[in-house]
Amino acid sequence: MSDGQANPRTRDPDRSREAILDAAESLFADRGYEGTSLQEIGRLAGVSRGTPGYFFGSKEGLYGAVLARAFAAELDLVAGARARATESGGPEAELAAAIGSFVDFLAARPTFVRLVEREALAGGARFRAAPAHAATMAAGLATTADILARGPFRPVDPAQLLLDVLALCWFPIAHATTFARGLGLDPEGADFVETRKRHVVELVLRGVRNG
Amino acid sequence: MSDGQANPRTRDPDRSREAILDAAESLFADRGYEGTSLQEIGRLAGVSRGTPGYFFGSKEGLYGAVLARAFAAELDLVAGARARATESGGPEAELAAAIGSFVDFLAARPTFVRLVEREALAGGARFRAAPAHAATMAAGLATTADILARGPFRPVDPAQLLLDVLALCWFPIAHATTFARGLGLDPEGADFVETRKRHVVELVLRGVRNG
């Protein structure tokens, strides 16, 4: 190529890598996996034609890397919030912190929500096949089971409780323009995220408390 | 036309109408609103070419009728369950019955779930514009507020609680092949629906109970 772009190894590979992941997350979210090509991703990321393939091997590899990055960010956020909560308040505070950080994660990452919504409509096979998915579900289940075991909680299936938390945090973002707005709520409004957090934390803590 | 089909007015109009609505719900769910034509709907329904337009005027009118039929079925089911519960157990039993009947409705109607998921990805404008939507949201809010006002419940925003119930019932169906299966749950399994109902009812009742 004669456009002056050097081999990605010799430029800023971390920046190129992040730009490709950003572009891929956005295009997969807007057009779905089938409707997106490596070439378009490279163009949106502003890298030379061969760079996405050079970094990620294939479209499937890049899709897996998009999921892995999103899940890693989510797990970091939840783990950090939980660690801070452990010092102050024990299992109830940890559960509250995990819920709060998950709402923050989703509100900051609407492309991830859209990407997974598309995946669900497409049957979910590609999503489940991504290694990061199984690892994240396992980590989420282990965290939920651990909190449940240590708290003043009634016996609850950790998988059902994790599904509840996912549902309560995810649904208002995914259905912001359908059900949430239909109920007079505005998930893009300034106070929605904090109001929703407090509401979900209280519902779930009371819902699983012992006695 | 020479295919032996008479004017729909003189055949079985109710049956044709239902067949068109079934075909439309299924095609809108599979391909989205933009990807579906009145002609394809007519073909799938086995009616003559002009019949969908004759009954529903336009694709938009037919889309609204699909939503209206689904919402009416849902409201009927919830109202019936609630009426039976009123006799036996008061507000807590009514809330439990409403949740249970909503889970039954969604499990029996996966095309509706898929249709609304597509609509959410498309921005929701068409969904919100359907007259049946506003009426159903208003009826749902009034029911929720009424149950909350009469029960031994703490003060909770009815819109937030209705959003919770929608989320807890909807998410496992919409994300059966992504998150639910990733957590080792099988929403298509024989006992999932009853297990989920009991779990959600207990979580929500404890979550809103006073004290």
XYZ file of C-alpha atoms in Angstrom:
422
model
C 0.000 0.000 0.000
C 1.180 3.524 -0.739
C -0.890 5.509 1.803
C 1.997 5.802 4.215
C 0.565 3.362 6.786
C 3.329 1.150 8.070
C 2.983 -2.418 9.275
C 0.696 -2.365 12.344
C 3.468 -3.966 14.403
C 5.610 -0.885 13.935
C 2.891 1.744 14.679
C 0.749 1.807 17.818
C -0.648 -1.727 17.944
C -2.663 -1.225 21.155
C -4.416 1.795 19.724
C -5.155 0.034 16.421
C -6.429 -3.009 18.308
C -8.825 -0.931 20.441
C -10.001 1.047 17.404
C -10.788 -2.207 15.577
C -12.641 -3.608 18.592
C -14.649 -0.373 18.954
C -15.561 -0.409 15.265
C -16.452 -4.102 15.351
C -18.646 -3.760 18.467
C -20.495 -0.867 16.870
C -21.017 -2.550 13.460
C -21.970 -5.954 14.900
C -24.494 -4.111 17.121
C -25.967 -2.104 14.240
C -25.988 -4.677 11.439
C -25.476 -8.053 13.069
C -22.683 -10.537 12.509
C -23.727 -11.622 9.006
C -24.203 -8.046 7.829
C -20.695 -6.920 8.795
C -17.381 -7.522 6.970
C -13.787 -7.284 8.193
C -13.239 -4.717 5.462
C -15.942 -2.374 6.769
C -14.616 -2.763 10.292
C -11.133 -1.819 9.120
C -12.486 1.198 7.242
C -14.460 2.460 10.278
C -11.426 1.891 12.511
C -9.208 3.853 10.136
C -6.630 1.112 9.746
C -5.231 -0.428 6.611
C -7.143 -3.175 4.879
C -5.266 -6.162 6.234
C -4.984 -5.015 9.847
C -8.186 -6.559 11.340
C -7.258 -9.947 9.885
C -3.658 -9.485 10.981
C -4.723 -8.916 14.611
C -7.720 -11.232 14.936
C -7.336 -13.868 12.222
C -10.986 -14.004 11.144
C -14.349 -12.319 11.631
C -15.235 -15.049 14.119
C -12.017 -14.380 16.026
C -12.757 -10.662 16.112
C -16.335 -11.276 17.299
C -14.987 -13.428 20.138
C -12.504 -10.685 21.022
C -15.313 -8.080 21.154
C -17.241 -10.260 23.592
C -14.120 -11.061 25.611
C -13.322 -7.362 26.019
C -16.884 -6.491 27.085
C -17.133 -9.377 29.543
C -13.698 -8.575 30.998
C -14.777 -4.956 31.562
C -17.969 -6.145 33.238
C -16.202 -8.640 35.503
C -13.590 -6.023 36.457
C -16.290 -3.540 37.377
C -18.308 -6.074 39.405
C -15.227 -7.480 41.136
C -13.959 -4.000 42.014
C -17.309 -2.890 43.399
C -17.649 -6.100 45.373
C -14.142 -5.790 46.831
C -14.896 -2.274 48.071
C -18.229 -3.462 49.492
C -16.656 -6.375 51.380
C -14.672 -3.975 53.544
C -17.699 -1.940 54.512
C -20.746 -4.133 54.683
C -20.613 -7.870 54.033
C -22.704 -9.986 51.660
C -25.724 -7.650 51.362
C -23.473 -4.744 50.468
C -21.624 -6.969 47.995
C -24.842 -7.980 46.262
C -25.928 -4.328 46.119
C -22.547 -3.296 44.708
C -22.617 -6.040 42.081
C -26.087 -4.935 40.933
C -25.099 -1.259 40.882
C -21.939 -1.875 38.909
C -23.787 -4.050 36.411
C -26.338 -1.279 35.777
C -23.456 1.185 35.301
C -21.758 -1.198 32.881
C -24.882 -1.620 30.734
C -25.782 2.068 30.748
C -22.241 2.900 29.566
C -22.233 0.190 26.903
C -25.458 0.219 24.867
C -23.659 -1.292 21.846
C -22.979 -4.439 23.868
C -26.672 -4.692 24.788
C -27.685 -4.292 21.140
C -25.103 -6.811 19.975
C -26.406 -9.453 22.379
C -30.035 -8.650 21.524
C -29.215 -9.365 17.865
C -27.433 -12.525 18.853
C -30.473 -13.742 20.814
C -32.688 -13.173 17.745
C -30.186 -15.130 15.649
C -30.370 -18.146 17.957
C -27.419 -17.455 20.258
C -25.122 -20.205 18.934
C -22.262 -17.843 18.078
C -22.571 -16.066 21.423
C -22.515 -19.291 23.436
C -19.579 -20.596 21.367
C -17.359 -17.640 22.350
C -14.923 -18.825 25.072
C -15.404 -15.576 27.022
C -19.102 -16.330 27.438
C -18.739 -19.618 29.297
C -15.977 -18.176 31.484
C -18.070 -15.118 32.375
C -21.200 -17.128 33.173
C -19.125 -19.448 35.373
C -17.551 -16.489 37.181
C -20.967 -14.851 37.644
C -22.465 -18.050 39.041
C -19.546 -18.601 41.423
C -19.833 -15.011 42.696
C -23.593 -15.306 43.170
C -23.313 -18.649 44.954
C -20.560 -17.310 47.211
C -22.564 -14.228 48.212
C -25.689 -16.309 48.811
C -23.771 -18.798 50.971
C -22.321 -16.134 53.272
C -25.300 -13.840 53.667
C -28.424 -13.786 55.817
C -30.272 -15.171 52.785
C -32.891 -17.837 52.230
C -31.981 -20.790 49.976
C -32.186 -19.591 46.353
C -30.874 -21.185 43.161
C -27.852 -19.015 42.193
C -28.617 -19.467 38.475
C -32.179 -18.162 38.935
C -30.954 -15.233 41.023
C -28.270 -14.305 38.504
C -30.917 -14.506 35.769
C -33.088 -12.127 37.859
C -30.284 -9.607 38.244
C -29.423 -9.777 34.536
C -33.106 -9.342 33.670
C -33.785 -6.447 36.038
C -30.693 -4.528 34.904
C -30.753 -5.452 31.199
C -34.418 -5.187 30.246
C -34.853 -1.417 30.839
C -31.820 -0.694 28.621
C -32.758 -3.185 25.887
C -36.396 -2.037 25.973
C -35.804 1.644 26.633
C -37.797 2.682 23.570
C -40.548 0.074 23.853
C -41.722 -0.872 27.347
C -39.780 1.543 29.537
C -40.904 4.603 27.616
C -44.383 3.096 27.322
C -44.517 3.098 31.126
C -43.536 6.761 31.302
C -39.939 6.007 32.327
C -36.951 7.453 30.462
C -33.875 5.195 30.668
C -31.826 7.931 29.002
C -32.895 10.485 31.621
C -30.398 11.878 34.106
C -31.761 10.197 37.228
C -33.037 6.928 35.750
C -29.869 4.922 36.374
C -29.592 5.867 40.058
C -33.340 5.438 40.685
C -33.334 2.068 38.976
C -30.278 0.893 40.934
C -31.845 1.762 44.290
C -35.119 0.131 43.253
C -33.548 -3.132 42.012
C -31.155 -3.399 44.971
C -34.023 -3.020 47.440
C -36.289 -5.470 45.585
C -33.571 -8.129 45.315
C -32.200 -7.759 48.860
C -35.692 -7.973 50.371
C -36.513 -10.741 47.922
C -33.694 -13.029 49.048
C -33.385 -12.004 52.704
C -34.013 -14.719 55.249
C -37.205 -14.845 57.302
C -59.452 -14.033 -10.084
C -59.994 -17.509 -11.399
C -58.626 -19.623 -8.563
C -62.072 -20.329 -7.159
C -61.628 -18.137 -4.070
C -64.681 -15.984 -3.571
C -64.752 -12.528 -2.032
C -63.551 -12.884 1.582
C -66.827 -11.370 2.811
C -68.736 -14.376 1.522
C -66.351 -17.080 2.850
C -65.247 -17.449 6.462
C -64.007 -13.967 7.296
C -63.084 -14.751 10.913
C -60.928 -17.662 9.861
C -59.213 -15.664 7.116
C -58.633 -12.807 9.534
C -56.999 -15.054 12.115
C -54.899 -16.817 9.467
C -53.621 -13.441 8.234
C -52.822 -12.299 11.777
C -50.976 -15.583 12.489
C -48.966 -15.268 9.277
C -48.200 -11.598 9.936
C -47.080 -12.205 13.548
C -44.794 -14.978 12.376
C -43.260 -13.057 9.451
C -42.838 -9.790 11.375
C -41.113 -11.824 14.120
C -38.779 -13.625 11.698
C -37.921 -10.836 9.258
C -38.936 -7.603 10.900
C -41.457 -5.049 9.694
C -39.402 -3.698 6.795
C -38.534 -7.180 5.542
C -42.143 -8.334 5.266
C -44.728 -7.554 2.568
C -48.521 -7.836 2.591
C -48.160 -10.185 -0.375
C -45.975 -12.657 1.531
C -48.336 -12.523 4.476
C -51.268 -13.344 2.216
C -49.378 -16.216 0.617
C -48.420 -17.723 4.001
C -51.995 -17.305 5.237
C -53.363 -19.056 2.128
C -55.704 -16.234 1.178
C -56.049 -14.452 -2.130
C -53.719 -11.602 -2.930
C -55.976 -8.710 -2.015
C -57.375 -10.119 1.231
C -54.809 -8.740 3.756
C -55.273 -5.243 2.356
C -59.032 -5.709 2.255
C -59.159 -6.586 5.967
C -56.437 -4.345 7.411
C -55.970 -1.495 4.922
C -52.176 -1.334 5.039
C -49.122 -3.099 6.412
C -49.090 -0.573 9.249
C -52.737 -1.340 10.002
C -52.020 -5.067 10.019
C -48.998 -4.576 12.296
C -51.201 -2.660 14.735
C -53.796 -5.432 14.598
C -51.142 -8.075 15.387
C -50.092 -6.112 18.474
C -53.705 -5.442 19.469
C -54.546 -9.160 19.308
C -51.490 -10.152 21.371
C -52.062 -7.462 23.993
C -55.770 -8.353 24.237
C -54.865 -12.023 24.817
C -52.382 -10.999 27.496
C -54.789 -8.677 29.280
C -57.538 -11.326 29.168
C -55.248 -13.915 30.699
C -53.992 -11.581 33.434
C -57.479 -10.276 34.234
C -58.913 -13.797 34.391
C -56.147 -15.059 36.663
C -56.490 -12.020 38.874
C -60.285 -12.405 39.159
C -59.898 -16.016 40.266
C -57.193 -14.984 42.752
C -59.326 -12.226 44.278
C -61.840 -14.768 45.515
C -59.212 -16.897 47.211
C -56.418 -14.730 48.505
C -56.429 -10.939 48.136
C -53.731 -8.673 46.716
C -50.719 -10.998 47.191
C -52.535 -13.820 45.405
C -53.558 -11.376 42.662
C -49.958 -10.271 42.114
C -48.837 -13.914 42.036
C -51.588 -14.802 39.567
C -50.739 -11.856 37.318
C -47.072 -12.902 37.228
C -47.926 -16.543 36.581
C -50.329 -15.757 33.776
C -47.823 -13.394 32.150
C -45.169 -16.149 32.153
C -47.725 -18.526 30.604
C -48.606 -15.948 27.959
C -44.967 -15.391 26.932
C -44.081 -19.086 26.943
C -47.055 -19.770 24.641
C -46.258 -16.846 22.357
C -42.563 -16.760 21.428
C -43.358 -14.993 18.126
C -44.671 -12.004 20.074
C -41.463 -11.875 22.119
C -39.343 -11.999 18.955
C -41.460 -9.367 17.238
C -41.014 -6.939 20.138
C -37.292 -7.703 20.396
C -36.938 -6.721 16.729
C -38.972 -3.616 17.351
C -36.711 -2.604 20.264
C -33.633 -2.952 18.015
C -35.385 -0.800 15.398
C -35.951 2.029 17.869
C -39.473 1.202 19.066
C -41.264 4.069 17.321
C -43.702 1.830 15.427
C -44.422 -0.214 18.537
C -45.149 2.834 20.683
C -47.308 4.332 17.924
C -49.694 1.343 17.919
C -52.872 2.329 19.814
C -52.980 -1.071 21.542
C -49.612 -0.404 23.155
C -50.575 2.738 25.063
C -53.873 1.155 26.151
C -52.125 -1.992 27.418
C -49.426 -0.081 29.300
C -52.120 2.070 30.919
C -54.147 -1.001 31.900
C -51.028 -2.710 33.282
C -50.077 0.349 35.310
C -53.601 0.741 36.701
C -53.692 -2.938 37.728
C -50.273 -2.718 39.374
C -51.146 0.476 41.239
C -54.455 -1.012 42.402
C -52.829 -4.189 43.739
C -50.067 -2.186 45.447
C -52.598 0.142 47.076
C -54.676 -2.664 48.608
C -51.935 -5.040 49.739
C -49.636 -5.275 52.744
C -46.965 -3.674 50.573
C -44.325 -1.003 51.058
C -44.516 2.113 48.868
C -43.184 1.194 45.430
C -43.435 3.062 42.110
C -45.976 1.012 40.072
C -44.084 1.744 36.823
C -40.839 0.373 38.277
C -42.615 -2.704 39.648
C -44.357 -3.402 36.346
C -40.983 -3.023 34.596
C -39.556 -5.586 37.084
C -42.304 -8.087 36.366
C -41.964 -7.620 32.599
C -38.178 -8.027 32.901
C -38.257 -11.104 35.131
C -40.803 -12.888 32.929
C -39.602 -11.672 29.521
C -35.811 -11.913 29.747
C -35.536 -15.727 30.148
C -37.698 -16.222 27.037
C -35.985 -13.548 24.940
C -32.551 -14.735 26.073
C -33.267 -18.446 26.224
C -30.396 -19.283 23.864
C -27.932 -16.720 25.207
C -27.908 -16.068 28.960
C -30.410 -18.639 30.238
C -28.706 -21.549 28.531
C -25.322 -20.072 29.472
C -26.396 -20.370 33.113
C -27.351 -24.015 32.679
C -31.092 -23.298 32.576
C -33.314 -24.559 29.758
C -36.322 -22.293 29.163
C -37.716 -24.868 26.717
C -37.499 -27.625 29.335
C -40.625 -29.198 30.802
C -40.345 -27.768 34.313
C -38.704 -24.423 33.576
C -41.927 -22.425 33.339
C -43.335 -23.637 36.670
C -39.978 -23.327 38.460
C -39.488 -19.815 37.100
C -43.023 -18.763 38.094
C -42.552 -19.912 41.689
C -39.158 -18.243 41.867
C -40.304 -14.883 40.449
C -43.502 -14.821 42.519
C -41.560 -15.417 45.735
C -38.859 -12.869 44.868
C -41.381 -10.171 43.968
C -43.787 -10.797 46.874
C -40.952 -10.735 49.408
C -39.440 -7.793 47.564
C -42.507 -5.567 47.933
C -43.932 -6.868 51.211
C -44.139 -4.384 54.020
C -41.719 -4.458 56.948
